[in-house]
C-alpha positions as semicolon CSV with decimal commas, in nm:
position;residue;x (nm);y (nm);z (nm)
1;X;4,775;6,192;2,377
2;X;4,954;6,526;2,420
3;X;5,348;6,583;2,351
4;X;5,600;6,355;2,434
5;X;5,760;6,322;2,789
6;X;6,090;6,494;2,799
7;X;6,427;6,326;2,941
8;X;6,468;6,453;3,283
9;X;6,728;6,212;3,360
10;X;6,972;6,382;3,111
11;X;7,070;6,613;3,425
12;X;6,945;6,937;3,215
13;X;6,768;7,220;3,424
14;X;6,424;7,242;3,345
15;X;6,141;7,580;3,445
16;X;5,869;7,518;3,685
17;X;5,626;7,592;3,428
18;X;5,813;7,303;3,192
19;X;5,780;7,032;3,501
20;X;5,408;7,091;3,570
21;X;5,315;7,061;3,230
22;X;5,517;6,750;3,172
23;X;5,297;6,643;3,455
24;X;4,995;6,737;3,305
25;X;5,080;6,571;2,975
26;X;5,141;6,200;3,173
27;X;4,830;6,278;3,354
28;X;4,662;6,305;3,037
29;X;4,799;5,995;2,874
30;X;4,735;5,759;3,173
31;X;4,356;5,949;3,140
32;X;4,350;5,833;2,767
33;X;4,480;5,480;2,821
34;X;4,235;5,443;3,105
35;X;3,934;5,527;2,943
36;X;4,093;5,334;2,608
37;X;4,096;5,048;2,827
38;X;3,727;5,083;3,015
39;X;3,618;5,106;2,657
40;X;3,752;4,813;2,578
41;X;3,638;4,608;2,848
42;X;3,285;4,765;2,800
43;X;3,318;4,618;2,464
44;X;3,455;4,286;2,550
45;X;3,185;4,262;2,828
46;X;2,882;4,312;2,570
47;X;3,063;4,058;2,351
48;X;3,059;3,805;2,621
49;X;2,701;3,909;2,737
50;X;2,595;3,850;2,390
51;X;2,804;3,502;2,319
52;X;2,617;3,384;2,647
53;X;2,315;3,445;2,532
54;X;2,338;3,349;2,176
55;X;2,470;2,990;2,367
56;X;2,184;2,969;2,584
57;X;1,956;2,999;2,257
58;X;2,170;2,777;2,094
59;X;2,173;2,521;2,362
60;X;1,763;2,579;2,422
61;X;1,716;2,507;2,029
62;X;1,929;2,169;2,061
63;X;1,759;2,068;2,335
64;X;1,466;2,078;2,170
65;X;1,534;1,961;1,865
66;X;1,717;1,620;2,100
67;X;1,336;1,650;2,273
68;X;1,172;1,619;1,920
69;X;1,412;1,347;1,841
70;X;1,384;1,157;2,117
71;X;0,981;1,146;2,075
72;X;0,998;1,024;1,691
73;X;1,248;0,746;1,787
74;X;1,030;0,660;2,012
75;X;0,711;0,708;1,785
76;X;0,883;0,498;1,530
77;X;1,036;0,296;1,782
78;X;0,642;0,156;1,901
79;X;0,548;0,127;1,524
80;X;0,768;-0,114;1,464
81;X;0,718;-0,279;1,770
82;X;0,388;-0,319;1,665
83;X;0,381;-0,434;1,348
84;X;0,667;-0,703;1,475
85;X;0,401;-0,808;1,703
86;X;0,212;-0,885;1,432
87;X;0,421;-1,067;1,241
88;X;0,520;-1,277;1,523
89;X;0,180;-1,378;1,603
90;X;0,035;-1,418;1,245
91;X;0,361;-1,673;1,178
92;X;0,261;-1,829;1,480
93;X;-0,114;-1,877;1,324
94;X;0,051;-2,001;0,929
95;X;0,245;-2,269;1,160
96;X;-0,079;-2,383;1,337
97;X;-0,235;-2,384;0,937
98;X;0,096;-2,545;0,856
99;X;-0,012;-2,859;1,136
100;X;-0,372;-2,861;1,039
101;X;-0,283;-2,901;0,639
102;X;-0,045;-3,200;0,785
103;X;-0,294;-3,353;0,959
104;X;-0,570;-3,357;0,696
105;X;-0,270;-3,467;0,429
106;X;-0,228;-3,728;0,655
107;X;-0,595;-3,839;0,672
108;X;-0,604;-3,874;0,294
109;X;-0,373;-4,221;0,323
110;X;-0,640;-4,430;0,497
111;X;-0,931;-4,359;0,214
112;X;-0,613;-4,403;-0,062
113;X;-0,559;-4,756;0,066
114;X;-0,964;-4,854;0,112
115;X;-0,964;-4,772;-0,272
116;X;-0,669;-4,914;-0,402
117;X;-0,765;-5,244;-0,165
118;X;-1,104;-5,280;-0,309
119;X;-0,951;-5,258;-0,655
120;X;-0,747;-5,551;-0,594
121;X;-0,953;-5,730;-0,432
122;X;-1,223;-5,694;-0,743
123;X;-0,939;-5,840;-0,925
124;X;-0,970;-6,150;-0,797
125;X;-1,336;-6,174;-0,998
126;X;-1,289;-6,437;-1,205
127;X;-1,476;-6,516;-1,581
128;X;-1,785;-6,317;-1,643
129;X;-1,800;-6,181;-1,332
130;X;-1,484;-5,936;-1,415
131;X;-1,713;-5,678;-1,517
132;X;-1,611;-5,326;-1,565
133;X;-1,834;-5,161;-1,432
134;X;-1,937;-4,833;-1,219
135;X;-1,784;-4,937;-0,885
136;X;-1,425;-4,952;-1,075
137;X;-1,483;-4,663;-1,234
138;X;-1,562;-4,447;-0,906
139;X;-1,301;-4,651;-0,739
140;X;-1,039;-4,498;-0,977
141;X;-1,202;-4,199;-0,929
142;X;-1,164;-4,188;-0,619
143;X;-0,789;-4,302;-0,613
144;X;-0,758;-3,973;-0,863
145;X;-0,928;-3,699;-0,646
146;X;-0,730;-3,847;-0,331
147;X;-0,386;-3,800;-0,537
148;X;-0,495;-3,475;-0,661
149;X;-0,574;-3,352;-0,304
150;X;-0,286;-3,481;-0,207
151;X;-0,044;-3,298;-0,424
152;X;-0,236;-2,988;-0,385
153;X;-0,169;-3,002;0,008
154;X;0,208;-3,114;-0,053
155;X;0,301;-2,783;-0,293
156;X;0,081;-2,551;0,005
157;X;0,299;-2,700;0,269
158;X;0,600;-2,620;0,076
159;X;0,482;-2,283;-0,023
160;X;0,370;-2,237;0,351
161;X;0,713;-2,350;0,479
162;X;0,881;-2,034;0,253
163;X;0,633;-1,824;0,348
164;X;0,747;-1,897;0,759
165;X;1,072;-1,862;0,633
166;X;0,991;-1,530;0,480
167;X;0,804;-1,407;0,777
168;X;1,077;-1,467;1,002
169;X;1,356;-1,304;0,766
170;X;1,161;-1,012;0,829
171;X;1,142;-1,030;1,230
172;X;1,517;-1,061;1,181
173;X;1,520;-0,668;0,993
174;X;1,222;-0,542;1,239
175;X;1,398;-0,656;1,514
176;X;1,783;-0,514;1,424
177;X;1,620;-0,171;1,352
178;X;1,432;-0,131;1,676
179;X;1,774;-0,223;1,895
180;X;1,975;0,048;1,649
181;X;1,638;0,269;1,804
182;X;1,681;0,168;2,125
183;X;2,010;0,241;2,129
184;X;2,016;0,579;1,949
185;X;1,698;0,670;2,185
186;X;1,937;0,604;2,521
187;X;2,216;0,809;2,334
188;X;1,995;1,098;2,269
189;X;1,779;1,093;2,566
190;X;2,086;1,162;2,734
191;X;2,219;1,414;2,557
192;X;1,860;1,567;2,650
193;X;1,931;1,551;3,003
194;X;2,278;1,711;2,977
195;X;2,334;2,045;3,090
196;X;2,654;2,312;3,148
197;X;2,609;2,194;3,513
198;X;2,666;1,828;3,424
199;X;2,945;1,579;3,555
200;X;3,247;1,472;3,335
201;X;3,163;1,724;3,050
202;X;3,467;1,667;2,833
203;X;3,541;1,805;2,449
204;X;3,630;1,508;2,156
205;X;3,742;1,596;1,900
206;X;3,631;1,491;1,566
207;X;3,298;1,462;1,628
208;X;3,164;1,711;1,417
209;X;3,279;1,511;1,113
210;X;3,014;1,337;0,935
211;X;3,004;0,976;0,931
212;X;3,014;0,856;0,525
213;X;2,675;0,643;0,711
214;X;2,499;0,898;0,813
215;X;2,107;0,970;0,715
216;X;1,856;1,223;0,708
217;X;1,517;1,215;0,935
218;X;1,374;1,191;0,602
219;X;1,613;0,857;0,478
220;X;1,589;0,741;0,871
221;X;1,191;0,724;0,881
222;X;1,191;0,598;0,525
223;X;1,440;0,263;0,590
224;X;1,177;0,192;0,874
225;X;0,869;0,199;0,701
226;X;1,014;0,005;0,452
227;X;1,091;-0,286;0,647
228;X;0,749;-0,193;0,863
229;X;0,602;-0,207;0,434
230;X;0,759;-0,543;0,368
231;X;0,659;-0,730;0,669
232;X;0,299;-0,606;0,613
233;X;0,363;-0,737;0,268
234;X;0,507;-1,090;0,407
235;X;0,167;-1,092;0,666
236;X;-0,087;-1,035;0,405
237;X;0,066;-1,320;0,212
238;X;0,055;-1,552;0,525
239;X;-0,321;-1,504;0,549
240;X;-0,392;-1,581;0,197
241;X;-0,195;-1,906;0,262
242;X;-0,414;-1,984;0,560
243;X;-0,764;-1,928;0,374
244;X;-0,588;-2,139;0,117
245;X;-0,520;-2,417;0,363
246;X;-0,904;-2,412;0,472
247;X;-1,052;-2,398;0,143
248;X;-0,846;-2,711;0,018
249;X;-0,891;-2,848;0,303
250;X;-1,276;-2,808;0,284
251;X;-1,268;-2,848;-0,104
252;X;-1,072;-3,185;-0,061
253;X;-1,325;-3,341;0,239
254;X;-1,642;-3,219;0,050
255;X;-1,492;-3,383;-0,277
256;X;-1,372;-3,663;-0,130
257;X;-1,682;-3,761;0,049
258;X;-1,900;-3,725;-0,237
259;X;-1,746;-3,932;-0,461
260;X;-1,719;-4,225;-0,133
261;X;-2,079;-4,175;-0,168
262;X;-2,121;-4,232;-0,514
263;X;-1,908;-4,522;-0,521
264;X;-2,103;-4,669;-0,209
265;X;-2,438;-4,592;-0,412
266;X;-2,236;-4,776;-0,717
267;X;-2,152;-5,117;-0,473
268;X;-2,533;-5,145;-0,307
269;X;-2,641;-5,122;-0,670
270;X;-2,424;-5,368;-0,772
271;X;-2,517;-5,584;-0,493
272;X;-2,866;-5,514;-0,544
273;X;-2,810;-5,652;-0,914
274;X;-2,618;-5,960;-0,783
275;X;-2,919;-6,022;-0,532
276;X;-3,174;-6,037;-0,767
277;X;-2,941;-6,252;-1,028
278;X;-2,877;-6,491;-0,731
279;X;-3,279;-6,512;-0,581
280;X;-3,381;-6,527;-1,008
281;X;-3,159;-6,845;-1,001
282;X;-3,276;-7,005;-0,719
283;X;-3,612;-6,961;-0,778
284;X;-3,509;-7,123;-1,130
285;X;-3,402;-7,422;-0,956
């Protein structure tokens, strides 16, 4: 920096020689603060040239790690729009099963009471002619396969009826995830958009702090196809329980109407028998 400045207020004479190299010497020092202080603002520009650019990158990166986001919520959004979809329409298909296996439960009354009718009305045989034969026999047996049908079709409804319940229980946790997606995809697709050149940019504080809540894309896919696993689980279910409705119901009308036939082919041999018995005794006559 060169020597120190000497008092010239102190009223002392001083040489020529002694002023001009005072002046010299501040010369000097305003030289060495300058160039000290271009230095420094040399340095503090490349520091702020390289900030910008390392926030540029940085704000490039997030952007497209937001775009990335943005197009698996949405990816993951579909797939469980999909499969909800599904579920909606194969619940709608196990309720039309549900009114079929009604329907045919309900058919089963009117053969029940033919039987149990002709029973009591054979009843009213009196003496010999109480015979037990073939016709009661397939009568009863008749009574039993109707009963049997008929609780079979009462437990399907039943388990049908969970099985709806089921279905929808899942619709319920399909349908909460995909508005937490839709949400979360308007949230990020606008932080997509956003830019340095944005309207009311402001700073809050506190949100770098991670919620106790938060996941991982590996934990967030995972909960979804989870619930996307379960409701597949819940569908493939619902179509066992509507092949089960057709084959009872199939089962119960081939059964059914086999033994009505050999119970009819019991009565015309019975009255085939009491023709001959009556046309031997009037020819005995």
């Amino acid at each position: 920096m060169g020597k120190v400045t000497q008092d010239i207020s102190s009223g002392s004479e001083y040489t020529h020689a002694e002023w001009t190299n005072n002046s010299i010497d501040n010369i000097h020092n305003a030289d060495a603060a300058r160039h000290a202080a271009e230095k420094l603002r040399g340095e503090a520009g490349l520091l702020i040239e390289e900030r910008v650019v390392k926030t540029i990158l940085n704000q490039q990166e997030v952007t497209a790690h937001l775009g990335d986001r943005v197009r698996d919520i949405e990816e993951l959004r579909e797939e469980l729009r999909h499969e909800l979809q599904l579920n909606q329409e194969e619940t709608d298909h196990l309720v039309e099963a549900k009114r079929h296996l009604e329907y045919a439960l309900c058919q089963t009354k009117r053969p029940l009471l033919v039987s149990q009718e002709c029973l009591r009305a054979r009843e009213n045989r009196v003496g010999i002619d109480i015979v037990k034969d073939g016709v009661d026999k397939n009568l009863k047996t008749e009574i039993e396969i109707v009963r049997k049908y008929q609780g079979k079709m009462r437990i399907l409804n039943q388990l049908i009826e969970m099985q709806i319940t089921e279905n929808k229980d899942k619709q319920e946790d399909i349908q909460t995830d995909i508005d937490l997606k839709d949400e979360a995809f308007g949230i990020d697709q606008k932080c997509h958009i956003i830019n340095v050149n944005s309207n009311e940019i402001n700073k809050f504080s506190g949100v770098e702090r991670v919620s106790p809540e938060a996941s991982i894309p590996i934990t967030w896919q995972t909960n979804s196809q989870n619930k996307i696993k379960k409701s597949v689980t819940t569908r493939e279910v619902s179509m066992q329980l509507r092949n089960d409705v057709d084959v009872l119901i199939n089962d119960a009308a081939k059964d059914m109407l086999n033994h009505w036939n050999i119970t009819n082919r019991e009565f015309n041999t019975r009255d085939r028998r009491n023709q001959e018995k009556t046309k031997k005794q009037c020819l005995s006559c």
